[in-house]
Short mmCIF file of C-alpha atoms and ligand atoms in Angstrom, two decimals:
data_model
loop_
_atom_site.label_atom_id
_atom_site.label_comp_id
_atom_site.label_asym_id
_atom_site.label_seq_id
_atom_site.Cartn_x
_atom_site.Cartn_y
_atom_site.Cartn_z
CA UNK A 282 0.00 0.00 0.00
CA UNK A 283 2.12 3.31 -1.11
CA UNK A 284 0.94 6.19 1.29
CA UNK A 285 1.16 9.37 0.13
CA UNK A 286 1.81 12.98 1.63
CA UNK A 287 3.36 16.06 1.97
CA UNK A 288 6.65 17.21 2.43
CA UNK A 289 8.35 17.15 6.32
CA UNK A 290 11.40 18.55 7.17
CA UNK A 291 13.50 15.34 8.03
CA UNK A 292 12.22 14.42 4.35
CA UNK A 293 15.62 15.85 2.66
CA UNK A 294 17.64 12.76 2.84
CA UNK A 295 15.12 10.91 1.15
CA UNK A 296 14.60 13.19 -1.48
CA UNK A 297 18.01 13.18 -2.37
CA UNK A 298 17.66 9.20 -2.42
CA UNK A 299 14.87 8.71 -4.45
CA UNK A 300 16.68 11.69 -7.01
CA UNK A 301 19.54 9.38 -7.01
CA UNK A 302 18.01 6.34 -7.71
CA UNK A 303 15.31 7.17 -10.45
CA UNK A 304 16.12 7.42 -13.53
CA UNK A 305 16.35 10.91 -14.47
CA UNK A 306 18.80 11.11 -17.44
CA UNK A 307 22.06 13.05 -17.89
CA UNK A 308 20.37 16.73 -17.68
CA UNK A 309 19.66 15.75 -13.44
CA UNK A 310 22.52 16.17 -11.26
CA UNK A 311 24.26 13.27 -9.55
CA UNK A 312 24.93 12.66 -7.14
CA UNK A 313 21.72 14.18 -5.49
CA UNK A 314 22.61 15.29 -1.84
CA UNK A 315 20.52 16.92 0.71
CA UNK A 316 22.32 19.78 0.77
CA UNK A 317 22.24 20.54 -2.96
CA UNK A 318 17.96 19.92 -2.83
CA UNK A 319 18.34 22.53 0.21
CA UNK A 320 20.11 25.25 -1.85
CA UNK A 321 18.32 25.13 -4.59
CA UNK A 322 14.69 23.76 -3.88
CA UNK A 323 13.73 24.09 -0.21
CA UNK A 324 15.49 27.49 1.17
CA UNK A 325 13.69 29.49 -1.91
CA UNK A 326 11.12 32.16 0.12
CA UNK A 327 8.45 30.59 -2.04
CA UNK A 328 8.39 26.96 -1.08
CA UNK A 329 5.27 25.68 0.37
CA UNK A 330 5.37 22.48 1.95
CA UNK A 331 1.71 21.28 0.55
CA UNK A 332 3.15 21.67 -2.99
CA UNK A 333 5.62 18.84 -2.49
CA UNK A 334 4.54 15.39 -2.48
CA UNK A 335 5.98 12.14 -1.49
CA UNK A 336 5.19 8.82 -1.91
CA UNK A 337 6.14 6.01 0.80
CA UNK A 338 6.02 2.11 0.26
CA UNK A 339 5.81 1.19 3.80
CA UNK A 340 9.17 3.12 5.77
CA UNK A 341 10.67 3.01 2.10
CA UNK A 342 10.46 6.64 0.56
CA UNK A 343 9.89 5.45 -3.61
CA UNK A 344 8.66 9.02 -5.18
CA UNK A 345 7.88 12.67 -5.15
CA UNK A 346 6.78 15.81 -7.39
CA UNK A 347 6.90 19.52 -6.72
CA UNK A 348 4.02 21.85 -7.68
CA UNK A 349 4.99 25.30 -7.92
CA UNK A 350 4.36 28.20 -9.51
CA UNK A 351 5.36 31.54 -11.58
CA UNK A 352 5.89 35.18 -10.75
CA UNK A 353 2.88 37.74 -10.78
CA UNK A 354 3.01 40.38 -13.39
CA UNK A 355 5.36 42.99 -11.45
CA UNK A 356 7.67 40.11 -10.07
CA UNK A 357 6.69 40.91 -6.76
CA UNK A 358 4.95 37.70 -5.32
CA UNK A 359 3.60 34.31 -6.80
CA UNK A 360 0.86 34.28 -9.00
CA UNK A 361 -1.40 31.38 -8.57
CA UNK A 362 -3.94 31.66 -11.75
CA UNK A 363 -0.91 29.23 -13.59
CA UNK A 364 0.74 25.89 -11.76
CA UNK A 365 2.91 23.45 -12.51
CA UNK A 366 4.26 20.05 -11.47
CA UNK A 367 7.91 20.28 -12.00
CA UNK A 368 9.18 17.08 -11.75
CA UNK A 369 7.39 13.66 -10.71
CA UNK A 370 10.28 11.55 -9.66
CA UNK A 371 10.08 7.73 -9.26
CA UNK A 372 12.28 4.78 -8.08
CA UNK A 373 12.03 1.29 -9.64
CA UNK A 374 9.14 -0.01 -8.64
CA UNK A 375 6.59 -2.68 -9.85
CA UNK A 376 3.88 0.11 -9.71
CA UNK A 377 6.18 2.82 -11.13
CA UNK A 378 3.59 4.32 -13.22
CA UNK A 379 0.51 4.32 -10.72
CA UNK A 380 2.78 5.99 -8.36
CA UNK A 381 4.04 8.56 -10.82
CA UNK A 382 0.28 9.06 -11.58
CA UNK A 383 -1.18 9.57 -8.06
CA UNK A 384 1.98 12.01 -7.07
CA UNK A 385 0.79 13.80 -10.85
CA UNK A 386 -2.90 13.95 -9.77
CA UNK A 387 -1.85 15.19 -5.95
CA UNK A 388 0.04 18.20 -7.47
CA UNK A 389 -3.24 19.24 -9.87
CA UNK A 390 -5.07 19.07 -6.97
CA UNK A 391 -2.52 21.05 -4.75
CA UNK A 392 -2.99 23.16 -7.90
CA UNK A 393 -6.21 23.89 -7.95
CA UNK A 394 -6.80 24.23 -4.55
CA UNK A 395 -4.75 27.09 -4.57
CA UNK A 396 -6.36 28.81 -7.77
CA UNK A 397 -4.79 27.50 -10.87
CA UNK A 398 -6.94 27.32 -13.64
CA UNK A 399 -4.03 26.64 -16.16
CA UNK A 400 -2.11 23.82 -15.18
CA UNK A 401 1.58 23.21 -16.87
CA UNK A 402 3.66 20.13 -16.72
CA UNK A 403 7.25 20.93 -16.55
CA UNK A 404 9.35 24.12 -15.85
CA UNK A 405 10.72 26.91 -17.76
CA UNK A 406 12.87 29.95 -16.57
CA UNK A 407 9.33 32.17 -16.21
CA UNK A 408 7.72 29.38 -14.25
CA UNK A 409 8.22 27.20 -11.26
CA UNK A 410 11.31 28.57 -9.95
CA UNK A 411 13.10 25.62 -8.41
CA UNK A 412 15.90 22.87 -9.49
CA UNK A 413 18.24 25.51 -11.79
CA UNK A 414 21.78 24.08 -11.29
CA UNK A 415 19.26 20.34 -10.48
CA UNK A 416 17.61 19.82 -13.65
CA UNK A 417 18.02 20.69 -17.44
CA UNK A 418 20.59 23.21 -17.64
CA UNK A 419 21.20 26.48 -18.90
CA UNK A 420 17.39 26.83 -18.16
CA UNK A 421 14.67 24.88 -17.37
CA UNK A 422 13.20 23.45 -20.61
CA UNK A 423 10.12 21.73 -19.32
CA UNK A 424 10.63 17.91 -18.96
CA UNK A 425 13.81 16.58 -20.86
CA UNK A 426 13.52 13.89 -23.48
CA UNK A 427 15.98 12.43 -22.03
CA UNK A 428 13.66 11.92 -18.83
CA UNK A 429 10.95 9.50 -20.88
CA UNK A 430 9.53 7.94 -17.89
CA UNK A 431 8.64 11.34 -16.48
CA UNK A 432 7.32 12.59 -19.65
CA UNK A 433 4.78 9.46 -19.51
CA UNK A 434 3.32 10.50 -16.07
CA UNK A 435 2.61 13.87 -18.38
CA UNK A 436 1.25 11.84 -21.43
CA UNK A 437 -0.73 9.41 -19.45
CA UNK A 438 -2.53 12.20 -18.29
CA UNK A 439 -3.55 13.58 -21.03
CA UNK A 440 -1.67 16.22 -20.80
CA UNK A 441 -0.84 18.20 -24.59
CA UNK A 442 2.56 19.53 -25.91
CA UNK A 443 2.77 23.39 -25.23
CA UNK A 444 6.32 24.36 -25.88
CA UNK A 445 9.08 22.15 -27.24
CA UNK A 446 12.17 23.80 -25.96
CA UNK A 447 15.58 23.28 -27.52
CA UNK A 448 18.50 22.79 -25.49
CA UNK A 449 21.25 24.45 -27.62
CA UNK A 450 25.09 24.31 -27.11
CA UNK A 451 28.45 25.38 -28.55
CA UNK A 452 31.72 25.28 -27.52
CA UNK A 453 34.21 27.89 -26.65
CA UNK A 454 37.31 26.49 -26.91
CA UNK A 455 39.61 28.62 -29.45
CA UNK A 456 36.19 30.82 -30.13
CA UNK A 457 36.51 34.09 -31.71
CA UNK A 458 33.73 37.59 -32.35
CA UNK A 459 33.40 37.66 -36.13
CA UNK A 460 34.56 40.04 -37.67
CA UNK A 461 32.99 42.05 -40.25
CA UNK A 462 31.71 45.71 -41.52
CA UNK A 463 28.62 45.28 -39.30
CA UNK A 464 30.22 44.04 -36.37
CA UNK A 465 33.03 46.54 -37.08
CA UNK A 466 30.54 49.47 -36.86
CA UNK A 467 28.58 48.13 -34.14
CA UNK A 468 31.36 47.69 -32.01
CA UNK A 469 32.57 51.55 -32.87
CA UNK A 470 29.09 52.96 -31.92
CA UNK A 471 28.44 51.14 -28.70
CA UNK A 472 30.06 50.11 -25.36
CA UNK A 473 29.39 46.94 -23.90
CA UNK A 474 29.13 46.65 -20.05
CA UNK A 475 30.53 43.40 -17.94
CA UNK A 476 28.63 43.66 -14.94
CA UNK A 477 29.30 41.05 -12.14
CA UNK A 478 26.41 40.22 -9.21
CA UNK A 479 24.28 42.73 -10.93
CA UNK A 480 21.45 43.87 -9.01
CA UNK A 481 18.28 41.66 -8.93
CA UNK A 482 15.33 43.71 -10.48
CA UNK A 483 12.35 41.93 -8.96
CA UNK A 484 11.73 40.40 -5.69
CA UNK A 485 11.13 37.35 -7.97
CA UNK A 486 14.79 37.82 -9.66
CA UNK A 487 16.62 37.87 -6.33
CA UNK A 488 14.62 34.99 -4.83
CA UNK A 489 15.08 32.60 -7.97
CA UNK A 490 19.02 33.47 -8.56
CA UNK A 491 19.72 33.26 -4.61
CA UNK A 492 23.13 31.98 -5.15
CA UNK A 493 23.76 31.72 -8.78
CA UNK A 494 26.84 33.43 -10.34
CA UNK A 495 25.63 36.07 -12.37
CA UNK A 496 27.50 38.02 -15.42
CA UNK A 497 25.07 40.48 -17.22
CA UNK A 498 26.46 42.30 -20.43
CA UNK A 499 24.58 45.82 -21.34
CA UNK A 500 24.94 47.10 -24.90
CA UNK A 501 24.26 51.00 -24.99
CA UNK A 502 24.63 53.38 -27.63
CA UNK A 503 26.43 56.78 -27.49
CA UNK A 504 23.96 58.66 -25.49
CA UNK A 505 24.07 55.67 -23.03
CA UNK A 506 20.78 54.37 -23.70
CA UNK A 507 20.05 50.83 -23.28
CA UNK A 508 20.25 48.57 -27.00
CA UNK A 509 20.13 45.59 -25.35
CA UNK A 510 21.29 42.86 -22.80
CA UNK A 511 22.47 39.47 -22.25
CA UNK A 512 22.97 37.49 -18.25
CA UNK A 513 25.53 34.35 -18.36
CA UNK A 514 25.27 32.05 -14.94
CA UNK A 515 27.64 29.78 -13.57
CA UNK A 516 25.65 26.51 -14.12
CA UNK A 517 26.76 25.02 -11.14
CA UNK A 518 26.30 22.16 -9.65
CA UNK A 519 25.37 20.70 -13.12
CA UNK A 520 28.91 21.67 -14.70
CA UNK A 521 30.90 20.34 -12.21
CA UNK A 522 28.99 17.03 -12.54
CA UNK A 523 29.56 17.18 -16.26
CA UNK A 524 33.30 17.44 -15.82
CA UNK A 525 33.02 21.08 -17.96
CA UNK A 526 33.31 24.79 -17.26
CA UNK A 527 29.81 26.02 -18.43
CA UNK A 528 27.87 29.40 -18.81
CA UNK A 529 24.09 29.16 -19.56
CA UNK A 530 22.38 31.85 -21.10
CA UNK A 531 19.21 33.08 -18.92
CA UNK A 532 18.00 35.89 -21.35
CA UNK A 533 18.96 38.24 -24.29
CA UNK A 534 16.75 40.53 -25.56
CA UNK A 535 17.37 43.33 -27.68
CA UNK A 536 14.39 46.49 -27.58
CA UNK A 537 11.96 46.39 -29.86
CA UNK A 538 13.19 49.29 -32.51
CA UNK A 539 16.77 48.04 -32.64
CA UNK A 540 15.76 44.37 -33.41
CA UNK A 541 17.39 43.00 -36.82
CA UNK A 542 20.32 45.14 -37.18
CA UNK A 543 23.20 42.53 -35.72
CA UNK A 544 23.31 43.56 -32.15
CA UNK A 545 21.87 40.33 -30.57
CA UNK A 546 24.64 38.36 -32.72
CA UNK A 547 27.76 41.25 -31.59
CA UNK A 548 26.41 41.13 -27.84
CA UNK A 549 26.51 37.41 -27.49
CA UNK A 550 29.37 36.97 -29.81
CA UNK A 551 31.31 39.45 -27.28
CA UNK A 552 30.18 37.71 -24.75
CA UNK A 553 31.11 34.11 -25.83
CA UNK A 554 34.96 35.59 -26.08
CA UNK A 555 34.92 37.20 -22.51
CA UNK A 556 33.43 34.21 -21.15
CA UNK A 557 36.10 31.84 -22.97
CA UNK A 558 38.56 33.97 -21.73
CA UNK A 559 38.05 33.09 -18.43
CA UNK A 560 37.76 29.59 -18.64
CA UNK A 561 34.65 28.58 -19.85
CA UNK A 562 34.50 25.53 -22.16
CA UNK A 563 30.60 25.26 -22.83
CA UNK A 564 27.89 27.97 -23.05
CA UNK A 565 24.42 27.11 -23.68
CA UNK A 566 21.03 28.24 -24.38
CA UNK A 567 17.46 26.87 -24.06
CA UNK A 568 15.23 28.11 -26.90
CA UNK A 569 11.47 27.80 -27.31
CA UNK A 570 11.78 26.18 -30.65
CA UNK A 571 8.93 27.95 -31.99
CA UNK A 572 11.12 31.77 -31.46
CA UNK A 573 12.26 31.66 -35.08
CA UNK A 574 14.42 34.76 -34.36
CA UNK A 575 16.10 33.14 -31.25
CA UNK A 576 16.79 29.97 -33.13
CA UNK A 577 18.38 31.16 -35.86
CA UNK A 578 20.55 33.86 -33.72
CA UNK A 579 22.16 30.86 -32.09
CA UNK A 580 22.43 28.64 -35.24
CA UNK A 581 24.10 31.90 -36.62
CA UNK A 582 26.33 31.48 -33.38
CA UNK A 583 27.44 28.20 -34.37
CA UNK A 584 25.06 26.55 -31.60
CA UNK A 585 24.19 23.13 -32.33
CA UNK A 586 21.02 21.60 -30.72
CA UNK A 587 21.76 18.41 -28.53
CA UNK A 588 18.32 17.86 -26.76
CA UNK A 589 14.70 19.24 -26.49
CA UNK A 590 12.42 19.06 -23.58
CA UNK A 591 8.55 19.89 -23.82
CA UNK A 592 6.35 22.01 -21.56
CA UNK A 593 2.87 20.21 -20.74
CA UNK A 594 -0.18 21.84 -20.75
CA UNK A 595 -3.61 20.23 -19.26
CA UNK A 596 -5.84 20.01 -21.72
C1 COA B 123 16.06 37.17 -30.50
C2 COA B 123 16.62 38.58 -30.49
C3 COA B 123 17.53 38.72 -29.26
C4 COA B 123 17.43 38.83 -31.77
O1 COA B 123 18.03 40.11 -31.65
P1 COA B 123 18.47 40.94 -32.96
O2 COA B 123 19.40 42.03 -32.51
O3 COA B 123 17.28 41.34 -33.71
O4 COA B 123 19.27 39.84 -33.77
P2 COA B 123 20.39 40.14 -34.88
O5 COA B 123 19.98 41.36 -35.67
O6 COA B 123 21.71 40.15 -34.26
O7 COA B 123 20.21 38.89 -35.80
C5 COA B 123 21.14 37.84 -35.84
C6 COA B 123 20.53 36.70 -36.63
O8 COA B 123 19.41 36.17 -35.91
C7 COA B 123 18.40 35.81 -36.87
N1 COA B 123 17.20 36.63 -36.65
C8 COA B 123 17.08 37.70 -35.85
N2 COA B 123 15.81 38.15 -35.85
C9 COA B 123 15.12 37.31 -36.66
C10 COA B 123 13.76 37.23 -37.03
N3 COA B 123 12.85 38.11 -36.58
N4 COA B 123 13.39 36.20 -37.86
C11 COA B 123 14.29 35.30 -38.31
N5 COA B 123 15.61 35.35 -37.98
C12 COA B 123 16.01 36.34 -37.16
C13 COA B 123 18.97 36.04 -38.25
O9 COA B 123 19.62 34.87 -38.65
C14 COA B 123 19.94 37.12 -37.96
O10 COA B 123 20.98 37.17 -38.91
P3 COA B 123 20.73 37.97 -40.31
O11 COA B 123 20.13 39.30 -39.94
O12 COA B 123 22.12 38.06 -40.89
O13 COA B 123 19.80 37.12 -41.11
C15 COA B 123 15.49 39.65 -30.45
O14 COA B 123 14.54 39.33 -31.45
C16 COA B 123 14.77 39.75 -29.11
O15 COA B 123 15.22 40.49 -28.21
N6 COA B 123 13.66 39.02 -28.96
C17 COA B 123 12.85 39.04 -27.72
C18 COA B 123 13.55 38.30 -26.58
C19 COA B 123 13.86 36.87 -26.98
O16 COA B 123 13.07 36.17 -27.59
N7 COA B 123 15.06 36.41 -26.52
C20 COA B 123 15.51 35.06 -26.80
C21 COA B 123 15.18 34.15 -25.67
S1 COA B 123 16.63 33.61 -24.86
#
């Protein structure tokens, strides 16, 4: 008989047992320690206890999944209209998939209780706001294809394909800005910023990156106004478990009326080379496949894609 419930605070140690002995794929860390799960899941200001739930075989702790949600519209607290169930992780078991299901349908209605009348499957970086450095990579890109079982629980449930998300990498080993008349004038017309720790502009910023290594690069014309701007974090613990040096891209965006004039391409190419300078072997960049601009600024980049993962929606 598998009881389920939610999360205590001796739970931890479990957690960071069952993480280590399902089956997650090479996007999870490993090993999983309590420690890591505290950092990165459990000491974020927006945790709620009811919104984790674990499944028990007897004394023997054989599953959990984390319902969570996104930011409100001025970052400032949690909006509840949208929810997700992050993860639904599962040991071995000889009712694996009933026990991935009845975590699943605990988190909708953990979901619903609380208001959500859009319910997600999987994370992204606007949504959820736990496991960065734990699961995916440079981002959250919903549930990894490399993570079938836990994209079943989704499927199973009828849940529908809202986002694929492409998990795009390059390396920087030898890498070089290109150079050419555009770059050449961009580069003579603008200054680019390095700005380490920058300041976190949202309560929702500062509680999500609580102890990620932030590098944010501002491009700004000659009257100092803003072009555009590109944030590079340290993707630890994942790196270090990868055996690489590794910067993931969290956002670029360039304003609106200086789109399609080669600044995205200088600002990230710049950034690429100051980031190889120091070390870094591997940047990458999750990319909602169906941002036709995004995707072919990183192809142009000389990004390959090496994964996807899909965001869930309840239909
Ligand atoms: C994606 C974005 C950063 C591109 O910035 P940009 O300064 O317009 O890009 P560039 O002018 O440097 O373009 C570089 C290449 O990207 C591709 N590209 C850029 N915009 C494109 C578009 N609208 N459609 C198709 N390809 C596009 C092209 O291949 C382009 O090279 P080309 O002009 O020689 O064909 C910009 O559209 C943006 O800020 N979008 C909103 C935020 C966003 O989606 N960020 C990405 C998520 S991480």
């Amino acid at each position: 008989m598998i009881e389920y419930r939610c999360f205590r605070n001796e739970d931890p140690p479990r957690l960071a047992d069952i993480w280590r002995t399902a089956d997650l794929g090479p996007a999870a860390f490993q090993p999983m320690t309590a420690a890591w799960l505290e950092a990165c899941v459990f000491s974020r200001p927006y945790f709620d206890r009811e919104g984790l739930i674990v499944a028990l075989d007897g004394d023997r702790p054989v599953g959990f999944a984390h319902a969570a949600f996104g930011p409100n519209a001025s970052k400032s607290g949690i909006e509840t209209s949208t929810g997700t169930t992050m993860v639904v992780v599962v040991v071995p078991h000889d009712q694996h998939a009933a026990i991935g299901d009845a975590l699943l349908a605990r988190c909708e209605d953990y979901l619903r209780r609380r208001g959500s009348q859009t319910i997600l499957g999987g994370g992204t970086p606007d949504i959820g706001g736990f496991y960065l450095g734990l699961y995916g990579g440079s981002g959250l890109p919903g549930i990894l294809d490399s993570s079938p079982r836990m994209q079943e629980v989704f499927a199973r449930a009828g849940y529908a394909e809202a986002e694929r998300i492409a998990v795009m990498r390059r390396s920087l080993s030898g890498f070089r800005p290109p150079v050419n008349r555009l770059q050449l004038a961009i580069r003579r017309s603008t200054t680019l910023r390095v700005i380490d720790e920058p300041a976190r502009r949202s309560w929702w910023e500062a509680a999500a990156t609580t102890g990620i290594a932030l590098r944010r690069y501002e491009l700004r014309g000659q009257d100092e106004s803003l072009l555009g701007h590109g944030s590079f974090w340290d993707m630890q613990p994942l790196a270090t478990a990868w055996g690489v040096v590794a910067a993931g891209l969290m956002r670029v965006d360039i304003e609106g009326d200086r789109r399609r004039r080669g600044l995205a391409n200088y600002l990230i190419a710049e950034a690429l080379h100051d980031l190889a300078q120091e070390g870094v072997t591997i940047a990458e960049a999750h990319v909602v496949a169906a941002n036709d601009a995004a995707m072919q600024l990183f192809l142009k980049l000389g990004f390959q894609t090496t994964s996807h993962g899909t965001l869930y929606r309840r239909g």
